[in-house]
Structures are given as structure tokens and as C-alpha cells.
Short mmCIF file of C-alpha atoms in Angstrom, two decimals:
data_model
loop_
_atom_site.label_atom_id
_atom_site.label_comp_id
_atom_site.label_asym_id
_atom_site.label_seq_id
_atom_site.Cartn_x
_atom_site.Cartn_y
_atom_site.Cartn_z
CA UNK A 1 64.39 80.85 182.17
CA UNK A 2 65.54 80.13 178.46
CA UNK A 3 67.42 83.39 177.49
CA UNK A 4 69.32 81.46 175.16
CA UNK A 5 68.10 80.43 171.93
CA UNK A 6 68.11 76.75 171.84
CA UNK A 7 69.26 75.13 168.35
CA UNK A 8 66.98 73.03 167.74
CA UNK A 9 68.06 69.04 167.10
CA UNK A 10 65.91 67.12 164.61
CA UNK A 11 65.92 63.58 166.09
CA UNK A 12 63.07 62.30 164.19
CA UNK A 13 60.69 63.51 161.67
CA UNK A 14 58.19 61.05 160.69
CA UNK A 15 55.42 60.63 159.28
CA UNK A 16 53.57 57.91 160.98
CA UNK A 17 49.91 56.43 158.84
CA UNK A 18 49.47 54.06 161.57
CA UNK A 19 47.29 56.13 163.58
CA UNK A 20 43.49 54.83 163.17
CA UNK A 21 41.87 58.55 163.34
CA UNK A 22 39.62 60.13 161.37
CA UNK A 23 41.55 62.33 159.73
CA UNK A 24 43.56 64.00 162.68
CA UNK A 25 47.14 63.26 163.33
CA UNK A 26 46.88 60.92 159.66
CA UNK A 27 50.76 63.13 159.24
CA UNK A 28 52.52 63.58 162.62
CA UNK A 29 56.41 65.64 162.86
CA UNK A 30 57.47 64.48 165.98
CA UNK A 31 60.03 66.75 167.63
CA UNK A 32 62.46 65.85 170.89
CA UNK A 33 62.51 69.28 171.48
CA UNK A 34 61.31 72.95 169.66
CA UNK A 35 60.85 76.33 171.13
CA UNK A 36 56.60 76.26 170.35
CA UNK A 37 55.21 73.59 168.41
CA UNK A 38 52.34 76.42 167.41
CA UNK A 39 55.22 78.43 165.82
CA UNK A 40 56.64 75.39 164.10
CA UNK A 41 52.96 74.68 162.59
CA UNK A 42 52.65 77.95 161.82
CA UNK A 43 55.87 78.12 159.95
CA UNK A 44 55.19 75.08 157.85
CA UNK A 45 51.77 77.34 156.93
CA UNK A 46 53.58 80.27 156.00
CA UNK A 47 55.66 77.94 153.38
CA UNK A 48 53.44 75.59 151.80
CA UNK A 49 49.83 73.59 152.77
CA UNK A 50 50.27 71.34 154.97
CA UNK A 51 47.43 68.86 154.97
CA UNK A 52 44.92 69.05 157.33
CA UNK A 53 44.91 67.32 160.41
CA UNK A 54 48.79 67.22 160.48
CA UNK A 55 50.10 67.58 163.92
CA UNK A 56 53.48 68.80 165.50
CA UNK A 57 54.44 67.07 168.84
CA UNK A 58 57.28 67.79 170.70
CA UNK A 59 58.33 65.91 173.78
CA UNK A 60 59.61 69.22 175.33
CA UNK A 61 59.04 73.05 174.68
CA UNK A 62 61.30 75.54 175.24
CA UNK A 63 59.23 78.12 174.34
CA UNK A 64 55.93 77.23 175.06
CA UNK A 65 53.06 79.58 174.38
CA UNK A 66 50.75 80.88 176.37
CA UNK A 67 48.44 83.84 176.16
CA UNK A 68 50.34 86.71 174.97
CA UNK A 69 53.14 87.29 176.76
CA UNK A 70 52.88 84.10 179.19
CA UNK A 71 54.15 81.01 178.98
CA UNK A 72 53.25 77.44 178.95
CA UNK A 73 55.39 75.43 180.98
CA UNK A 74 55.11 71.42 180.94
CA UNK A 75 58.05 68.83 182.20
CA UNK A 76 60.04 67.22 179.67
CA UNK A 77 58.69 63.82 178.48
CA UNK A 78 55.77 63.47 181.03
CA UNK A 79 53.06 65.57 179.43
CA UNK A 80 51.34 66.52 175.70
CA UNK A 81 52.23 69.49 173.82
CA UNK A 82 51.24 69.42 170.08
CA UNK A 83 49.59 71.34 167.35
CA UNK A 84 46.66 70.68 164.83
CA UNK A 85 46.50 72.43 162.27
CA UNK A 86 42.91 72.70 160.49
CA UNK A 87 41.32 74.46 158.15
CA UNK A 88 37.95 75.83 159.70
CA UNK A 89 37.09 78.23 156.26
CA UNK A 90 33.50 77.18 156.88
CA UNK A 91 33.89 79.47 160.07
CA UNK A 92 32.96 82.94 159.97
CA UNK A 93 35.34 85.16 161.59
CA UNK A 94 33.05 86.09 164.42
CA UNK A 95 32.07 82.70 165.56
CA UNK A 96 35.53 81.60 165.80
CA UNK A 97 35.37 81.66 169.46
CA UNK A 98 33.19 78.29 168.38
CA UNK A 99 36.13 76.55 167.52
CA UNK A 100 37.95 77.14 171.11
CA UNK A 101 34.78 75.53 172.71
CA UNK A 102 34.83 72.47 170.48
CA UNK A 103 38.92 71.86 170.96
CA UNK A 104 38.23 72.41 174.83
CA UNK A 105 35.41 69.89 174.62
CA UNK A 106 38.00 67.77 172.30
CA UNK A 107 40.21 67.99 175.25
CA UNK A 108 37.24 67.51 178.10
CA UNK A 109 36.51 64.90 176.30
CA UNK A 110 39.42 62.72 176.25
CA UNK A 111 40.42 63.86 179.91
CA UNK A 112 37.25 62.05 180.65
CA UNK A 113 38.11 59.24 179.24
CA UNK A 114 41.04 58.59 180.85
CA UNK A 115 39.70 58.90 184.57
CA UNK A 116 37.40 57.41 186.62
CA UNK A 117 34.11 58.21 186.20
CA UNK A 118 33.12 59.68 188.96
CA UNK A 119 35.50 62.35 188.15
CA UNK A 120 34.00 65.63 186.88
CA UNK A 121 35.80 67.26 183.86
CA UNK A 122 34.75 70.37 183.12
CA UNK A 123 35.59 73.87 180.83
CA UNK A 124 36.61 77.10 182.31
CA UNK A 125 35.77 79.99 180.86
CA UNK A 126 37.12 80.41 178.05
CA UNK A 127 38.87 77.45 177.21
CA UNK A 128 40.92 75.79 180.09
CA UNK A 129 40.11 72.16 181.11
CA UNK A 130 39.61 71.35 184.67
CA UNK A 131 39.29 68.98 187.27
CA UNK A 132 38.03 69.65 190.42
CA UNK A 133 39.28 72.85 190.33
CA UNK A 134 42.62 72.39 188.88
CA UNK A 135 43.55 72.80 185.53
CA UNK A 136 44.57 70.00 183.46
CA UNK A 137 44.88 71.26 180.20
CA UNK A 138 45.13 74.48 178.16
CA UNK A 139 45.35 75.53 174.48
CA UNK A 140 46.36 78.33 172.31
CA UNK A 141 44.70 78.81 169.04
CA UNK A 142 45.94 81.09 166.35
CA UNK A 143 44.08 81.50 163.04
CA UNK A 144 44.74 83.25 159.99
CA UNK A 145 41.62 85.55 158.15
CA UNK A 146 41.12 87.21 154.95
CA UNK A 147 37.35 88.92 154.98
CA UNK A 148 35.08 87.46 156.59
CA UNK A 149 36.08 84.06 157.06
CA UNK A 150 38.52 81.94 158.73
CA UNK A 151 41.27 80.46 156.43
CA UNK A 152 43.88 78.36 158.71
CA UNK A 153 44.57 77.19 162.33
CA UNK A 154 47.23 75.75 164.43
CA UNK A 155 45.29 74.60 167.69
CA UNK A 156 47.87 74.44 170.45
CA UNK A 157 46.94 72.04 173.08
CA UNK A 158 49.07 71.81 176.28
CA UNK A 159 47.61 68.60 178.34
CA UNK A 160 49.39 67.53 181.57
CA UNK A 161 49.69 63.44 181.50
CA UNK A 162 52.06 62.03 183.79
CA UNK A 163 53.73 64.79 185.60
CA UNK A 164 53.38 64.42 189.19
CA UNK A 165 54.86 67.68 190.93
CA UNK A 166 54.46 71.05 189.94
CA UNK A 167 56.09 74.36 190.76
CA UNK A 168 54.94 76.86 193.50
CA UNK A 169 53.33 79.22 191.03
CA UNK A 170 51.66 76.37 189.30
CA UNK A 171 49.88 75.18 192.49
CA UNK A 172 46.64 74.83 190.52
CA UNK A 173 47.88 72.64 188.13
CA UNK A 174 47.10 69.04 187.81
CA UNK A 175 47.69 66.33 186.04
CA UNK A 176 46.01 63.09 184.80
CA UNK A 177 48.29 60.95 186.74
CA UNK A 178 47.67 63.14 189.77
CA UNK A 179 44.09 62.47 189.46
CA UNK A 180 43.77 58.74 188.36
CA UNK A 181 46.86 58.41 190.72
CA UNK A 182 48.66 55.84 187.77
CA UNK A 183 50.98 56.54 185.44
CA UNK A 184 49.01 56.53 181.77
CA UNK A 185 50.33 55.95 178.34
CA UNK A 186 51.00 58.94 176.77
CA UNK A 187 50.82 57.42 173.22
CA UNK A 188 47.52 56.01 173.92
CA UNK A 189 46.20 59.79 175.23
CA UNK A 190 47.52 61.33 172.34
CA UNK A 191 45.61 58.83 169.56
CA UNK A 192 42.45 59.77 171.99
CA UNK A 193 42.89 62.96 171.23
CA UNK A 194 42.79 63.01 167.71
CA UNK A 195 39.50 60.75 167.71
CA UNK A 196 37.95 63.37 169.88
CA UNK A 197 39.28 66.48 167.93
CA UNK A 198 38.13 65.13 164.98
CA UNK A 199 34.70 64.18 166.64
CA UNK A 200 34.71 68.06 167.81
CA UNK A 201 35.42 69.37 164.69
CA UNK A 202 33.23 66.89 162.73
CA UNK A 203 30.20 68.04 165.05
CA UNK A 204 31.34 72.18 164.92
CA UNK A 205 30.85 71.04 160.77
CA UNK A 206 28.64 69.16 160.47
CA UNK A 207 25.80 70.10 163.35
CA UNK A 208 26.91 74.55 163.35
CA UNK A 209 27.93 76.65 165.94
CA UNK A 210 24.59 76.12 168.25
CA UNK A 211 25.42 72.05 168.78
CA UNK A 212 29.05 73.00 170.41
CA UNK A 213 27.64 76.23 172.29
CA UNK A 214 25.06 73.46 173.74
CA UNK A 215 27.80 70.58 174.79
CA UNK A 216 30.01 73.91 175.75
CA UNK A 217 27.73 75.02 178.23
CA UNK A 218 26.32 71.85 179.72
CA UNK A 219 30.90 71.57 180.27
CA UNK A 220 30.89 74.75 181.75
CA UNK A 221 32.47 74.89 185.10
CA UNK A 222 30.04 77.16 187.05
CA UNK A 223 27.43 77.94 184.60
CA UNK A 224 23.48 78.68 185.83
CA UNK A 225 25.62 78.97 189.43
CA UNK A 226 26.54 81.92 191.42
CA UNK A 227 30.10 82.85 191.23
CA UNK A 228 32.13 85.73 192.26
CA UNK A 229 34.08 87.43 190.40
CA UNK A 230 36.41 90.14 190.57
CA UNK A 231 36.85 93.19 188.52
CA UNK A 232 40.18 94.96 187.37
CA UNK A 233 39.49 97.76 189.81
CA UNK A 234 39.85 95.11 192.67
CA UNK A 235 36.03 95.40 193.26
CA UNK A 236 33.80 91.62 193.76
CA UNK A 237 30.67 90.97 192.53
CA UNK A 238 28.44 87.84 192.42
CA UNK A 239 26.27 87.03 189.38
CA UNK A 240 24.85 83.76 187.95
CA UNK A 241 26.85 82.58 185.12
CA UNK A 242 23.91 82.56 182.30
CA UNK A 243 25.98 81.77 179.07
CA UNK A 244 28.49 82.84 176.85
CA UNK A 245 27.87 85.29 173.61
CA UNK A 246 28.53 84.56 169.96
CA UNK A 247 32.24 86.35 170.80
CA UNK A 248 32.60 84.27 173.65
CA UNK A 249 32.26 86.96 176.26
CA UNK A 250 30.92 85.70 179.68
CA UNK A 251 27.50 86.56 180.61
CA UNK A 252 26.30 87.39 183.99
CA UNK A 253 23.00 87.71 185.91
CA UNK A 254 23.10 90.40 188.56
CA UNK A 255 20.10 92.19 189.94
CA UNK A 256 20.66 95.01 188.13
CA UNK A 257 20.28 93.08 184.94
CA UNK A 258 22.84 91.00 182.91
CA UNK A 259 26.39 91.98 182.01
CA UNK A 260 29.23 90.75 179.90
CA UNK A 261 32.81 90.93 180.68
CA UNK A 262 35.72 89.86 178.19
CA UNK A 263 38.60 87.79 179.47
CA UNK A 264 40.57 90.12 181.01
CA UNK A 265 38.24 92.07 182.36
CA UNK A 266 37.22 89.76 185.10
CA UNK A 267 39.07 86.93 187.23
CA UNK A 268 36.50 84.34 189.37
CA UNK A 269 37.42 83.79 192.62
CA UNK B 1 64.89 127.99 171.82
CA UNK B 2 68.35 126.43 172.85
CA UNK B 3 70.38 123.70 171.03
CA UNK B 4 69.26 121.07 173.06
CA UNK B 5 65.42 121.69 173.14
CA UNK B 6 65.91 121.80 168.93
CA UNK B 7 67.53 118.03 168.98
CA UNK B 8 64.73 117.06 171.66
CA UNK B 9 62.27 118.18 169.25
CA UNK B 10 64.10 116.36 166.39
CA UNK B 11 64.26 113.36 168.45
CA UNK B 12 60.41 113.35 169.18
CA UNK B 13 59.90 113.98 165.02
CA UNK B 14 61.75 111.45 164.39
CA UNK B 15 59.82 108.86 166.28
CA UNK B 16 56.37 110.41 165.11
CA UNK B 17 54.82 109.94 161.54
CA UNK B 18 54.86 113.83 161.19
CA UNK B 19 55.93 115.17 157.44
CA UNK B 20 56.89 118.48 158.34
CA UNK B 21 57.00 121.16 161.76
CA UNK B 22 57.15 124.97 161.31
CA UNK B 23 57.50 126.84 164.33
CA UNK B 24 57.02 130.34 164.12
CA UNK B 25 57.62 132.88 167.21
CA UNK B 26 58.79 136.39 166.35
CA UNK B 27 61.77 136.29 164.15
CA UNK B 28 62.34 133.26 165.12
CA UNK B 29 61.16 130.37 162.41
CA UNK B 30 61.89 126.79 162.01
CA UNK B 31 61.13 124.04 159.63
CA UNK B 32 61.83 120.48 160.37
CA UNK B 33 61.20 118.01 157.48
CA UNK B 34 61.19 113.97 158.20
CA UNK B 35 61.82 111.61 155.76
CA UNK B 36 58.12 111.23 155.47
CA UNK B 37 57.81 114.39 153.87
CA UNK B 38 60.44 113.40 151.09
CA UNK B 39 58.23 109.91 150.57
CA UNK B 40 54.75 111.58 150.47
CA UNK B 41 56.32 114.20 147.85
CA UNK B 42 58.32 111.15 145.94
CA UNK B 43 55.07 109.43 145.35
CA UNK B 44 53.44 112.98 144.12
CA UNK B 45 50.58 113.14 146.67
CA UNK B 46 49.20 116.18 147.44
CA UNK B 47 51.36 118.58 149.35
CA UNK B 48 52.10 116.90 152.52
CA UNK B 49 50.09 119.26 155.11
CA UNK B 50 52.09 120.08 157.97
CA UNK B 51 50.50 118.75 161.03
CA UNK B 52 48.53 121.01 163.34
CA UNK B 53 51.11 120.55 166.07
CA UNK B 54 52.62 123.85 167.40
CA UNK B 55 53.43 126.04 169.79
CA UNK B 56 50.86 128.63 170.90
CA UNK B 57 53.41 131.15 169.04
CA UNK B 58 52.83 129.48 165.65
CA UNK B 59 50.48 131.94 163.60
CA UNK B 60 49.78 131.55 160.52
CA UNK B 61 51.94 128.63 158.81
CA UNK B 62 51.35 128.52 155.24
CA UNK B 63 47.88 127.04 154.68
CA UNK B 64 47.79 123.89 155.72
CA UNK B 65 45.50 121.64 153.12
CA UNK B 66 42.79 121.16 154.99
CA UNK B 67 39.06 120.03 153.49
CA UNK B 68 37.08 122.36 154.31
CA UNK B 69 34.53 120.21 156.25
CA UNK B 70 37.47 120.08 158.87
CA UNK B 71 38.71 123.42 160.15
CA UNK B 72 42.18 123.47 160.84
CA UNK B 73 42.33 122.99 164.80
CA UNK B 74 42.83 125.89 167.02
CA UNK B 75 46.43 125.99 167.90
CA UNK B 76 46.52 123.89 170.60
CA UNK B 77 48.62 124.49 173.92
CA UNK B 78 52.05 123.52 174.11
CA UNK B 79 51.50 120.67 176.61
CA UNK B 80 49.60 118.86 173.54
CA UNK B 81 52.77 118.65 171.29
CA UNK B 82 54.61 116.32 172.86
CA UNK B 83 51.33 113.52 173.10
CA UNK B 84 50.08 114.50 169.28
CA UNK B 85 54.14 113.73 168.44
CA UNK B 86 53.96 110.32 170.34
CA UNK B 87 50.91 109.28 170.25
CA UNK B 88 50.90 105.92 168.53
CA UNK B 89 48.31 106.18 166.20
CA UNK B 90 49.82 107.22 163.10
CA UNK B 91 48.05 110.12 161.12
CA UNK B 92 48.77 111.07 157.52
CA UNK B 93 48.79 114.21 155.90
CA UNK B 94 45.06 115.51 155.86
CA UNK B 95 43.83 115.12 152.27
CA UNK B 96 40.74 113.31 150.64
CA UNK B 97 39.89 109.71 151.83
CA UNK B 98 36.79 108.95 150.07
CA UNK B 99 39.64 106.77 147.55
CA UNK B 100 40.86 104.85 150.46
CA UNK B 101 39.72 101.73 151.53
CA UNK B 102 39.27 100.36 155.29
CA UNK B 103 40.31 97.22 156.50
CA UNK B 104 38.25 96.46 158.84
CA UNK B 105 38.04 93.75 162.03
CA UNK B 106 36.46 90.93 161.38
CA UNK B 107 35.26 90.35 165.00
CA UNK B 108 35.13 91.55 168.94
CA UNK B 109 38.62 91.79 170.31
CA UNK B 110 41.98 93.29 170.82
CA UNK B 111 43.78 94.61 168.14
CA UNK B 112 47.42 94.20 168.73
CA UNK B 113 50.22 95.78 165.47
CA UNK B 114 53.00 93.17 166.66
CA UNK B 115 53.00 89.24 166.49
CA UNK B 116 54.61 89.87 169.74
CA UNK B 117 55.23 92.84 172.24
CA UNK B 118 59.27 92.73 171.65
CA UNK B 119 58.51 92.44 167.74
CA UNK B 120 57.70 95.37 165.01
CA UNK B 121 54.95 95.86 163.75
CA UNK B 122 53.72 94.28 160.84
CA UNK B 123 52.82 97.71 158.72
CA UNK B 124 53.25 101.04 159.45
CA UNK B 125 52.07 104.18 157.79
CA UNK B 126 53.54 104.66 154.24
CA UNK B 127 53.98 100.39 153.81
CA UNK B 128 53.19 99.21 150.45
CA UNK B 129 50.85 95.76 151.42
CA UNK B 130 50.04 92.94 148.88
CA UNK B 131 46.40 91.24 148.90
CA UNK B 132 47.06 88.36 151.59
CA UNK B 133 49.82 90.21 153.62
CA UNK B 134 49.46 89.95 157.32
CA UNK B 135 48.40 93.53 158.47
CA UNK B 136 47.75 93.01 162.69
CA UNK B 137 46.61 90.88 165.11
CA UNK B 138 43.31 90.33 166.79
CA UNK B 139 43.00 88.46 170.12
CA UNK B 140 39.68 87.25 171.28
CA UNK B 141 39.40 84.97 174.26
CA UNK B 142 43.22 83.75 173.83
CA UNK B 143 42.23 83.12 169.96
CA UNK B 144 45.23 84.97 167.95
CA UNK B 145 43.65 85.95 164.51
CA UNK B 146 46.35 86.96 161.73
CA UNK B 147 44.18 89.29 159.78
CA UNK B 148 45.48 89.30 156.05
CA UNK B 149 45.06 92.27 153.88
CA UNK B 150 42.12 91.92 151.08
CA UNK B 151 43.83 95.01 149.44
CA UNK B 152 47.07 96.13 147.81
CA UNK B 153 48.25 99.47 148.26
CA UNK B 154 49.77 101.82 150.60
CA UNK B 155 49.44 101.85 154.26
CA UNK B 156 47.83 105.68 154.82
CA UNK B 157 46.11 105.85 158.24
CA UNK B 158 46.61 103.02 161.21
CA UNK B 159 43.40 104.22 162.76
CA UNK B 160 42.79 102.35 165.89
CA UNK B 161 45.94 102.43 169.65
CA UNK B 162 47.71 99.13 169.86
CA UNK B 163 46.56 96.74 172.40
CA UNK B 164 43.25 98.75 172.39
CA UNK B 165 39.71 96.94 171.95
CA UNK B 166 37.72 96.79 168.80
CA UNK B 167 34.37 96.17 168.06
CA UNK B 168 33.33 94.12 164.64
CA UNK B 169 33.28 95.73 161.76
CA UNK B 170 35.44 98.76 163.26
CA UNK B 171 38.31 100.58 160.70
CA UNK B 172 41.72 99.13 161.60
CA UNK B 173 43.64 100.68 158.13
CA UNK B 174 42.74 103.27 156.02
CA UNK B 175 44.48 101.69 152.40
CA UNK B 176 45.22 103.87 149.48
CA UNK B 177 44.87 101.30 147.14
CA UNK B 178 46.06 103.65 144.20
#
């Protein structure tokens, strides 16, 4: 769609203190428009420190990123697309799948608090926010490691607000709009956000790895329910959905015992 | 051999790791040297072993150093050459790696050599890396982990396919930290 490599036009850059978080988005670079806001963050990492909690918004990507190779695509002004970057060295390198499930129950969270309550807002495996059985929201997380430990993150969070129609191949894509069927303030979403990424993050600190596994799985779209799944050689199966390891591989009970499958190697249906 | 099946074989070289291909067949002998046989000699390793790739015709090339705890391969058949000269994991000359050091992955997931599939990678074999230098990629459940070297030295074995799965603890880099 965007062969062309978009210069990018610095409206504003500011650093806004008026934010009453915790700590997260204390430093905000608000963008009209970049190609990735995660390779922005990432960028400013490479040069210097940027203090933690600093986000990058931009109003519209032109390179959003999705999993590798894919894209994230959200409308121009309607939705969230920013960038957190944190530093999670308290994380060992093999739990960091912990830090997904807190910034999707970050994101659960404040999804919930914008819609009625008899709305249920759950986590898809792995990190995907849903509701109903649409997807609301999606993030991206890239870390940086030396040993054993993590050492710096930009969390990319993708979180459809007010954008009412979406494209053919996004027909399971939602927004909160759709669902509370009002416009919302994105502004207001956004400063959510930071209170519950910080509560997240505060909790994946403060209370370990087994506190967010806990919240994680009681959000778990499907989980202790039979699902079926299919497997890269086009076979189906159905299993119970018992948990998810310390790698943040699904687990499944099937008569013949339990299994676990990575992301790509199975797709629910 | 004709012309042409000489600059197809040059070609293929080229795009390998190899140091050096003899072929032997008859009277008929050829040596091909890459510019990684002109590094490994520049930085006075060990005579660069030329790698067990050949023809079924090649008899005996001029010992090849080999430890001794692994005999040369049989010569394989001619089918092999063209995968051992693509195949993307890079092999160095055959000499002692009890001095090299392995990086190894940090956790369960997919090692991938390029920030991005149209990019290069971030080292190849014969790279000189700095302590903190970005060596690959590791994606685990749409988590992108930059894992950063812990060692300097020189880049002497990429030991694991790209986009291929890893277990923890698994050798990613064999480092000659000399």
C-alpha cells in the first residue's frame, strides 16, 4: 500500500507533565504521522536512555507493525497507536512472555473500562484483546537482552477507539465505538492506559510472574473450555485449553494426554 | 568440465562461506579460493581446511586439517555439493573450538539473523562483534528479543538455520573471542 517512503513531518514534539500517571506516559513525543512508532522508540534507544515510561504516539502509521512480516493497519485519527518503552531488567529472559500477559491485561483492562459492563473483555492467546470474538486491540513487543536478563522494551500497543468500518480482510476487527456504539475520547483512553500499564507492570514487579499468569488466565478467552484447533497440516483437533507454560506456549488436554503448541503451530477455529 | 559449469560453480562459492574447492578428476585439477580463504590466512589461523565438498572424483586433496576425533567425511555424492554450498548455516574451517565461546539463546523461540526478512543479517561468519552488539533475533509469541553479544571477538560458526526454532540454552554463535 505505502511503497513510497513517507518523509516524515514533525508537527509537534512535546513533552506534556500534565498527565496524572504513575510513571507511564510522565514524557510523551506526539507524532501526526511516522512509519512505526515501535521503530521510532526503538531508535531513540539505540541513541541515548530515554526515561522510562516515555511514550511515542502517532495519530497515523504508515508502517505499522505487526508480527513479522504483517502489518498493523488502523484509520488515521480514530484509533491508538503508541509505544512504551520500559525497562523490565528484573525479568529473566525466559519469563518474558510474562510481560506480554501483563500489557494485554493493561490493555483488557482499560477496554473494560470503557464499556458497559456487561461486556466481556477477554485475552487471546497470546496477546490479542477481544470482545466477543472480535479483536479490539493488539501489541507488538520488542526487547533487547544481554545474558540472562531483559534490558529494554518498546511495548507497541495498537487499540481500535473510534473507528467504525473496517476493511473486508479485517472483518474481525472491532472497535470500542463499535461496541459501546458512542464515539469515546481518545485522550481520555489513552491517560487510562497508562494508569493500567503502570498498574500491570507495578503488579508483574512487585507481586512476580505467578500474580499476572493468575489474572492472565482467569482473561483467557477459552481457557478450562474445549476448543478446536487446527494444525499446520490442515488436520482439527479438540482439547481443553488447561494453561499456558513459562514460554507462553498453549497447553492442551486431549485424551491422549496434554500437548503444547507454539503460536504458529496452531490456529483455533 | 565446460566454461559455464566452472562460473556456475564460482557463482555457488561465492555465495557460500567456503575458503577453498579442489576438484580433482584425472588430469584434470582445480582450485578455487574465496576471499574467505585470504581473511582466515590474513588473521594467521590455522590453515584454512578446504571443505569436504567434492565431486565423487576428488581423491585425495591435500590433508585436510581435520581433529582426529572427526574423520574427514566420505566423499559425498555429487548431488550433496550444491546443498553443503548453499546451505545457510555457515561453517568455518574445521580446527579446535574448545577456545571459542557460544552465545547462546536465552529462551524458547525462533531464531531469526535479520531485523527483517528484506534486511541483512546482523553478523555473519568472519564479523568482528563488540560486547553489547546486536547478534540475531529471537521471536517468542510475537515478543521480538534483540539478543546482544556478551563477547567480543570474531564471528566463527553461525550454528543454528534462520527462521528455525530453538530451545533455551541452545548454541546460536560459536565466538572466537581471541
Amino acid at each position: 500500500m505505502f511503497n513510497v517512503q513517507i518523509s516524515i513531518k514533525v508537527r509537534k514534539l512535546t513533552a506534556l507533565n500534565l498527565l496524572n500517571t504513575l510513571f507511564i506516559g510522565n514524557v510523551v513525543s506526539r507524532f501526526d504521522r511516522l512509519p512505526s512508532t515501535n521503530d521510532y522508540a526503538w531508535h531513540l534507544l539505540e541513541q541515548r536512555r530515554p526515561p522510562e515510561g516515555m511514550v511515542v504516539v502517532a495519530d497515523y502509521q504508515t508502517a505499522g507493525k505487526g508480527q513479522r512480516g504483517n502489518r498493523w493497519e488502523a484509520a488515521a485519527g480514530l484509533n491508538l497507536t503508541l509505544s512504551i518503552v520500559l525497562y523490565p531488567d528484573f525479568l529473566a529472559a525466559r519469563r518474558a512472555f510474562a510481560l506480554s500477559q501483563a500489557m494485554a491485561l493493561a490493555v483488557r483492562d482499560v477496554v473494560a473500562w470503557h464499556l458497559p459492563g456487561h461486556q466481556l473483555v477477554q485475552v487471546k492467546w497470546p496477546n490479542d484483546v477481544i470482545v466477543g470474538r472480535k479483536k479490539v486491540a493488539g501489541l507488538l513487543i520488542q526487547n533487547s537482552l544481554s545474558g540472562d536478563y531483559l534490558q529494554a522494551s518498546v511495548v507497541g500497543i495498537g487499540l481500535n477507539i473510534n473507528q467504525r468500518h473496517f476493511p473486508p480482510h479485517l472483518a474481525k476487527a472491532t472497535s470500542l465505538a463499535c461496541v459501546a456504539e458512542s464515539e469515546l475520547d481518545r485522550e481520555e483512553v489513552m491517560c487510562d492506559l497508562f494508569k493500567t500499564v503502570a498498574c500491570r507492570y507495578g503488579q508483574l514487579k512487585q507481586q512476580g510472574t505467578a500474580a499476572v499468569q493468575r489474572d492472565y488466565l482467569a482473561a483467557l478467552y477459552g481457557y478450562q473450555q474445549i476448543v478446536c484447533f487446527r494444525k499446520k497440516d490442515g488436520t482439527t483437533f479438540t482439547g481443553v485449553v488447561a494453561g499456558i507454560d513459562e514460554s507462553g506456549q498453549l497447553l492442551v488436554d486431549r485424551p491422549k494426554g496434554r500437548a503444547r503448541f507454539g503460536l504458529k503451530e496452531v490456529e483455533w477455529i | 568440465m565446460t566454461f559455464k559449469e566452472i562460473q556456475e560453480l564460482i557463482k555457488q562459492l561465492n555465495r557460500s562461506k567456503l575458503a577453498e574447492f579442489r576438484l580433482k578428476d584425472g588430469e584434470f585439477e582445480l582450485t578455487i579460493r574465496t576471499e574467505h580463504y585470504y581473511k582466515y590466512k590474513a588473521k594467521g589461523a590455522s590453515a584454512p581446511s578446504p571443505m569436504p565438498a567434492a565431486s565423487p572424483a576428488v581423491m585425495p586433496v591435500p590433508a585436510p586439517v581435520v581433529p582426529a576425533s572427526t574423520p574427514a567425511p566420505a566423499a559425498p555424492p555429487a548431488t550433496n555439493e550444491d546443498k553443503q554450498a548453499t546451505s545457510s548455516v555457515e561453517q568455518p574451517a574445521e580446527e579446535d573450538s574448545s577456545r571459542y565461546v557460544a552465545i547462546r539463546s536465552p529462551m524458547v523461540g525462533t531464531f531469526y539473523r535479520a531485523p527483517a526478512p528484506d534486511k541483512p543479517p546482523f553478523v555473519k561468519v568472519g564479523d568482528r562483534i563488540e560486547v553489547g552488539q546486536v547478534v540475531c533475533i529471537i521471536e517468542a509469541m510475537k515478543l521480538f528479543n534483540e539478543i546482544e553479544s556478551e563477547v567480543a571477538g570474531t564471528i566463527v560458526k553461525v550454528c543454528v538455520e534462520d527462521a528455525s526454532p530453538v530451545e533455551y540454552d541452545q548454541v546460536l554463535f560459536l565466538v572466537d573471542p581471541a
